[in-house]
mmCIF file with all atom_site columns, C-alpha atoms in Angstrom:
data_model
loop_
_atom_site.group_PDB
_atom_site.id
_atom_site.type_symbol
_atom_site.label_atom_id
_atom_site.label_alt_id
_atom_site.label_comp_id
_atom_site.label_asym_id
_atom_site.label_entity_id
_atom_site.label_seq_id
_atom_site.pdbx_PDB_ins_code
_atom_site.Cartn_x
_atom_site.Cartn_y
_atom_site.Cartn_z
_atom_site.occupancy
_atom_site.B_iso_or_equiv
_atom_site.pdbx_formal_charge
_atom_site.auth_seq_id
_atom_site.auth_comp_id
_atom_site.auth_asym_id
_atom_site.auth_atom_id
_atom_site.pdbx_PDB_model_num
ATOM 1   C CA . MET R 1 1   ? -43.542  3.307   64.020 1.00 0.00 ? 1   MET R CA 1
ATOM 2   C CA . ARG R 1 2   ? -46.816  1.360   63.941 1.00 0.00 ? 2   ARG R CA 1
ATOM 3   C CA . ASN R 1 3   ? -48.375  0.745   67.368 1.00 0.00 ? 3   ASN R CA 1
ATOM 4   C CA . ASP R 1 4   ? -45.017  1.514   69.011 1.00 0.00 ? 4   ASP R CA 1
ATOM 5   C CA . THR R 1 5   ? -43.260  -1.086  66.828 1.00 0.00 ? 5   THR R CA 1
ATOM 6   C CA . PRO R 1 6   ? -40.662  0.079   64.226 1.00 0.00 ? 6   PRO R CA 1
ATOM 7   C CA . TYR R 1 7   ? -42.328  -0.113  60.801 1.00 0.00 ? 7   TYR R CA 1
ATOM 8   C CA . LEU R 1 8   ? -39.654  1.322   58.509 1.00 0.00 ? 8   LEU R CA 1
ATOM 9   C CA . ASN R 1 9   ? -35.915  1.892   58.904 1.00 0.00 ? 9   ASN R CA 1
ATOM 10  C CA . TRP R 1 10  ? -34.550  5.393   59.170 1.00 0.00 ? 10  TRP R CA 1
ATOM 11  C CA . THR R 1 11  ? -34.394  6.961   55.650 1.00 0.00 ? 11  THR R CA 1
ATOM 12  C CA . THR R 1 12  ? -33.208  10.324  54.393 1.00 0.00 ? 12  THR R CA 1
ATOM 13  C CA . TRP R 1 13  ? -35.861  12.924  53.838 1.00 0.00 ? 13  TRP R CA 1
ATOM 14  C CA . THR R 1 14  ? -35.684  16.377  52.337 1.00 0.00 ? 14  THR R CA 1
ATOM 15  C CA . SER R 1 15  ? -37.583  19.061  54.173 1.00 0.00 ? 15  SER R CA 1
ATOM 16  C CA . GLY R 1 16  ? -40.757  20.184  52.325 1.00 0.00 ? 16  GLY R CA 1
ATOM 17  C CA . GLU R 1 17  ? -41.200  16.955  50.435 1.00 0.00 ? 17  GLU R CA 1
ATOM 18  C CA . ASN R 1 18  ? -44.162  14.655  51.032 1.00 0.00 ? 18  ASN R CA 1
ATOM 19  C CA . LEU R 1 19  ? -43.762  11.309  52.714 1.00 0.00 ? 19  LEU R CA 1
ATOM 20  C CA . ASN R 1 20  ? -45.328  8.284   51.108 1.00 0.00 ? 20  ASN R CA 1
ATOM 21  C CA . ILE R 1 21  ? -45.973  5.531   53.658 1.00 0.00 ? 21  ILE R CA 1
ATOM 22  C CA . ILE R 1 22  ? -47.909  2.451   52.641 1.00 0.00 ? 22  ILE R CA 1
ATOM 23  C CA . ILE R 1 23  ? -50.616  1.730   55.230 1.00 0.00 ? 23  ILE R CA 1
ATOM 24  C CA . ASN R 1 24  ? -51.666  -1.892  56.014 1.00 0.00 ? 24  ASN R CA 1
ATOM 25  C CA . THR R 1 25  ? -55.447  -2.010  55.423 1.00 0.00 ? 25  THR R CA 1
ATOM 26  C CA . SER R 1 26  ? -55.806  -5.792  55.657 1.00 0.00 ? 26  SER R CA 1
ATOM 27  C CA . ALA R 1 27  ? -55.976  -5.965  59.395 1.00 0.00 ? 27  ALA R CA 1
ATOM 28  C CA . LEU R 1 28  ? -59.060  -4.579  61.191 1.00 0.00 ? 28  LEU R CA 1
ATOM 29  C CA . GLY R 1 29  ? -58.546  -2.296  64.169 1.00 0.00 ? 29  GLY R CA 1
ATOM 30  C CA . VAL R 1 30  ? -57.181  0.978   65.292 1.00 0.00 ? 30  VAL R CA 1
ATOM 31  C CA . TRP R 1 31  ? -53.589  1.633   64.297 1.00 0.00 ? 31  TRP R CA 1
ATOM 32  C CA . ASN R 1 32  ? -51.345  4.523   65.218 1.00 0.00 ? 32  ASN R CA 1
ATOM 33  C CA . TYR R 1 33  ? -48.545  5.500   62.906 1.00 0.00 ? 33  TYR R CA 1
ATOM 34  C CA . THR R 1 34  ? -45.864  7.784   64.442 1.00 0.00 ? 34  THR R CA 1
ATOM 35  C CA . ILE R 1 35  ? -43.412  9.686   62.229 1.00 0.00 ? 35  ILE R CA 1
ATOM 36  C CA . GLN R 1 36  ? -40.077  10.497  63.952 1.00 0.00 ? 36  GLN R CA 1
ATOM 37  C CA . TYR R 1 37  ? -37.180  12.440  62.443 1.00 0.00 ? 37  TYR R CA 1
ATOM 38  C CA . ASN R 1 38  ? -33.819  13.795  63.293 1.00 0.00 ? 38  ASN R CA 1
ATOM 39  C CA . ASP R 1 39  ? -31.721  16.538  61.852 1.00 0.00 ? 39  ASP R CA 1
ATOM 40  C CA . SER R 1 40  ? -28.271  16.413  60.301 1.00 0.00 ? 40  SER R CA 1
ATOM 41  C CA . ILE R 1 41  ? -26.566  16.353  63.668 1.00 0.00 ? 41  ILE R CA 1
ATOM 42  C CA . GLY R 1 42  ? -28.846  13.703  65.174 1.00 0.00 ? 42  GLY R CA 1
ATOM 43  C CA . LEU R 1 43  ? -31.273  15.777  67.210 1.00 0.00 ? 43  LEU R CA 1
ATOM 44  C CA . LEU R 1 44  ? -34.774  14.273  67.266 1.00 0.00 ? 44  LEU R CA 1
ATOM 45  C CA . GLY R 1 45  ? -37.633  16.468  66.153 1.00 0.00 ? 45  GLY R CA 1
ATOM 46  C CA . ALA R 1 46  ? -41.139  16.378  67.590 1.00 0.00 ? 46  ALA R CA 1
ATOM 47  C CA . PRO R 1 47  ? -42.878  13.122  66.550 1.00 0.00 ? 47  PRO R CA 1
ATOM 48  C CA . HIS R 1 48  ? -46.293  13.206  64.772 1.00 0.00 ? 48  HIS R CA 1
ATOM 49  C CA . THR R 1 49  ? -48.871  10.472  65.347 1.00 0.00 ? 49  THR R CA 1
ATOM 50  C CA . VAL R 1 50  ? -51.828  9.605   63.137 1.00 0.00 ? 50  VAL R CA 1
ATOM 51  C CA . PHE R 1 51  ? -54.571  7.188   64.226 1.00 0.00 ? 51  PHE R CA 1
ATOM 52  C CA . ILE R 1 52  ? -56.187  5.096   61.453 1.00 0.00 ? 52  ILE R CA 1
ATOM 53  C CA . THR R 1 53  ? -59.280  2.912   61.980 1.00 0.00 ? 53  THR R CA 1
ATOM 54  C CA . ILE R 1 54  ? -59.728  -0.015  59.592 1.00 0.00 ? 54  ILE R CA 1
ATOM 55  C CA . THR R 1 55  ? -63.268  -1.375  59.641 1.00 0.00 ? 55  THR R CA 1
ATOM 56  C CA . GLN R 1 56  ? -65.022  -4.160  57.670 1.00 0.00 ? 56  GLN R CA 1
ATOM 57  C CA . GLN R 1 57  ? -66.846  -2.861  54.655 1.00 0.00 ? 57  GLN R CA 1
ATOM 58  C CA . GLU R 1 58  ? -70.545  -3.516  54.818 1.00 0.00 ? 58  GLU R CA 1
ATOM 59  C CA . GLU R 1 59  ? -71.924  -5.824  52.183 1.00 0.00 ? 59  GLU R CA 1
ATOM 60  C CA . PRO R 1 60  ? -74.683  -4.440  49.961 1.00 0.00 ? 60  PRO R CA 1
ATOM 61  C CA . ASN R 1 61  ? -78.061  -6.017  50.804 1.00 0.00 ? 61  ASN R CA 1
ATOM 62  C CA . GLY R 1 62  ? -79.281  -7.177  47.451 1.00 0.00 ? 62  GLY R CA 1
ATOM 63  C CA . GLY R 1 63  ? -79.207  -4.514  44.728 1.00 0.00 ? 63  GLY R CA 1
ATOM 64  C CA . ILE R 1 64  ? -81.860  -2.090  43.710 1.00 0.00 ? 64  ILE R CA 1
ATOM 65  C CA . PRO R 1 65  ? -84.500  -1.493  46.410 1.00 0.00 ? 65  PRO R CA 1
ATOM 66  C CA . GLY R 1 66  ? -87.920  -2.634  45.195 1.00 0.00 ? 66  GLY R CA 1
ATOM 67  C CA . PHE R 1 67  ? -86.515  -4.484  42.224 1.00 0.00 ? 67  PHE R CA 1
ATOM 68  C CA . THR R 1 68  ? -87.712  -7.861  43.460 1.00 0.00 ? 68  THR R CA 1
ATOM 69  C CA . PHE R 1 69  ? -91.295  -6.546  43.862 1.00 0.00 ? 69  PHE R CA 1
ATOM 70  C CA . LEU R 1 70  ? -91.156  -5.136  40.336 1.00 0.00 ? 70  LEU R CA 1
ATOM 71  C CA . VAL R 1 71  ? -89.998  -8.383  38.808 1.00 0.00 ? 71  VAL R CA 1
ATOM 72  C CA . GLY R 1 72  ? -92.737  -10.272 40.733 1.00 0.00 ? 72  GLY R CA 1
ATOM 73  C CA . LEU R 1 73  ? -95.359  -7.779  39.556 1.00 0.00 ? 73  LEU R CA 1
ATOM 74  C CA . VAL R 1 74  ? -94.274  -8.015  35.880 1.00 0.00 ? 74  VAL R CA 1
ATOM 75  C CA . GLY R 1 75  ? -94.342  -11.800 36.169 1.00 0.00 ? 75  GLY R CA 1
ATOM 76  C CA . LEU R 1 76  ? -97.802  -11.803 37.653 1.00 0.00 ? 76  LEU R CA 1
ATOM 77  C CA . VAL R 1 77  ? -99.150  -9.522  34.925 1.00 0.00 ? 77  VAL R CA 1
ATOM 78  C CA . ALA R 1 78  ? -97.572  -11.678 32.210 1.00 0.00 ? 78  ALA R CA 1
ATOM 79  C CA . MET R 1 79  ? -99.073  -14.874 33.643 1.00 0.00 ? 79  MET R CA 1
ATOM 80  C CA . THR R 1 80  ? -102.558 -13.230 33.993 1.00 0.00 ? 80  THR R CA 1
ATOM 81  C CA . LEU R 1 81  ? -102.450 -11.927 30.407 1.00 0.00 ? 81  LEU R CA 1
ATOM 82  C CA . ASN R 1 82  ? -101.259 -15.311 29.169 1.00 0.00 ? 82  ASN R CA 1
ATOM 83  C CA . TYR R 1 83  ? -104.101 -17.088 31.085 1.00 0.00 ? 83  TYR R CA 1
ATOM 84  C CA . TYR R 1 84  ? -106.844 -14.873 29.603 1.00 0.00 ? 84  TYR R CA 1
ATOM 85  C CA . ARG R 1 85  ? -105.308 -15.084 26.138 1.00 0.00 ? 85  ARG R CA 1
ATOM 86  C CA . LYS R 1 86  ? -105.371 -18.840 26.276 1.00 0.00 ? 86  LYS R CA 1
ATOM 87  C CA . LYS R 1 87  ? -108.881 -18.862 27.692 1.00 0.00 ? 87  LYS R CA 1
ATOM 88  C CA . ARG R 1 88  ? -110.095 -16.654 24.902 1.00 0.00 ? 88  ARG R CA 1
ATOM 89  C CA . GLY R 1 89  ? -108.171 -18.725 22.361 1.00 0.00 ? 89  GLY R CA 1
ATOM 90  C CA . LEU R 1 90  ? -109.956 -21.906 23.606 1.00 0.00 ? 90  LEU R CA 1
ATOM 91  C CA . LYS R 1 91  ? -113.362 -20.289 23.158 1.00 0.00 ? 91  LYS R CA 1
ATOM 92  C CA . THR R 1 92  ? -112.484 -19.190 19.654 1.00 0.00 ? 92  THR R CA 1
ATOM 93  C CA . ARG R 1 93  ? -111.307 -22.621 18.674 1.00 0.00 ? 93  ARG R CA 1
ATOM 94  C CA . LYS R 1 94  ? -114.383 -24.166 20.288 1.00 0.00 ? 94  LYS R CA 1
ATOM 95  C CA . ASN R 1 95  ? -116.611 -21.847 18.266 1.00 0.00 ? 95  ASN R CA 1
ATOM 96  C CA . GLN R 1 96  ? -114.673 -22.665 15.046 1.00 0.00 ? 96  GLN R CA 1
ATOM 97  C CA . TYR R 1 97  ? -115.099 -26.372 15.802 1.00 0.00 ? 97  TYR R CA 1
ATOM 98  C CA . LEU R 1 98  ? -118.885 -25.861 16.317 1.00 0.00 ? 98  LEU R CA 1
ATOM 99  C CA . ASN R 1 99  ? -119.199 -23.908 13.104 1.00 0.00 ? 99  ASN R CA 1
ATOM 100 C CA . ILE R 1 100 ? -117.375 -26.611 11.107 1.00 0.00 ? 100 ILE R CA 1
ATOM 101 C CA . LYS R 1 101 ? -119.529 -29.337 12.625 1.00 0.00 ? 101 LYS R CA 1
ATOM 102 C CA . ARG R 1 102 ? -122.773 -27.477 11.745 1.00 0.00 ? 102 ARG R CA 1
ATOM 103 C CA . LEU R 1 103 ? -121.846 -27.224 8.081  1.00 0.00 ? 103 LEU R CA 1
#
């Protein structure tokens, strides 16, 4: 039974063997599954109840901690290096232009 509602029909079971019951994990909440059995002459045994809580899985919050900062820092360093490289390159070209003009 699941929450006091029949879940499976009576089936035969051999003592000592495991029971394999599929549990519905698609509905959130607390569910109780009760196993009932009877013997070969119809006498009911002691029922056993298991409570199962299905909760919503938390979504990860964006990957590796600090990764966004690291990408931003690498981008900033790359832009700074590129700026100084271009600035130095302009001075070199300007000096080359002046040297050519002087000749």
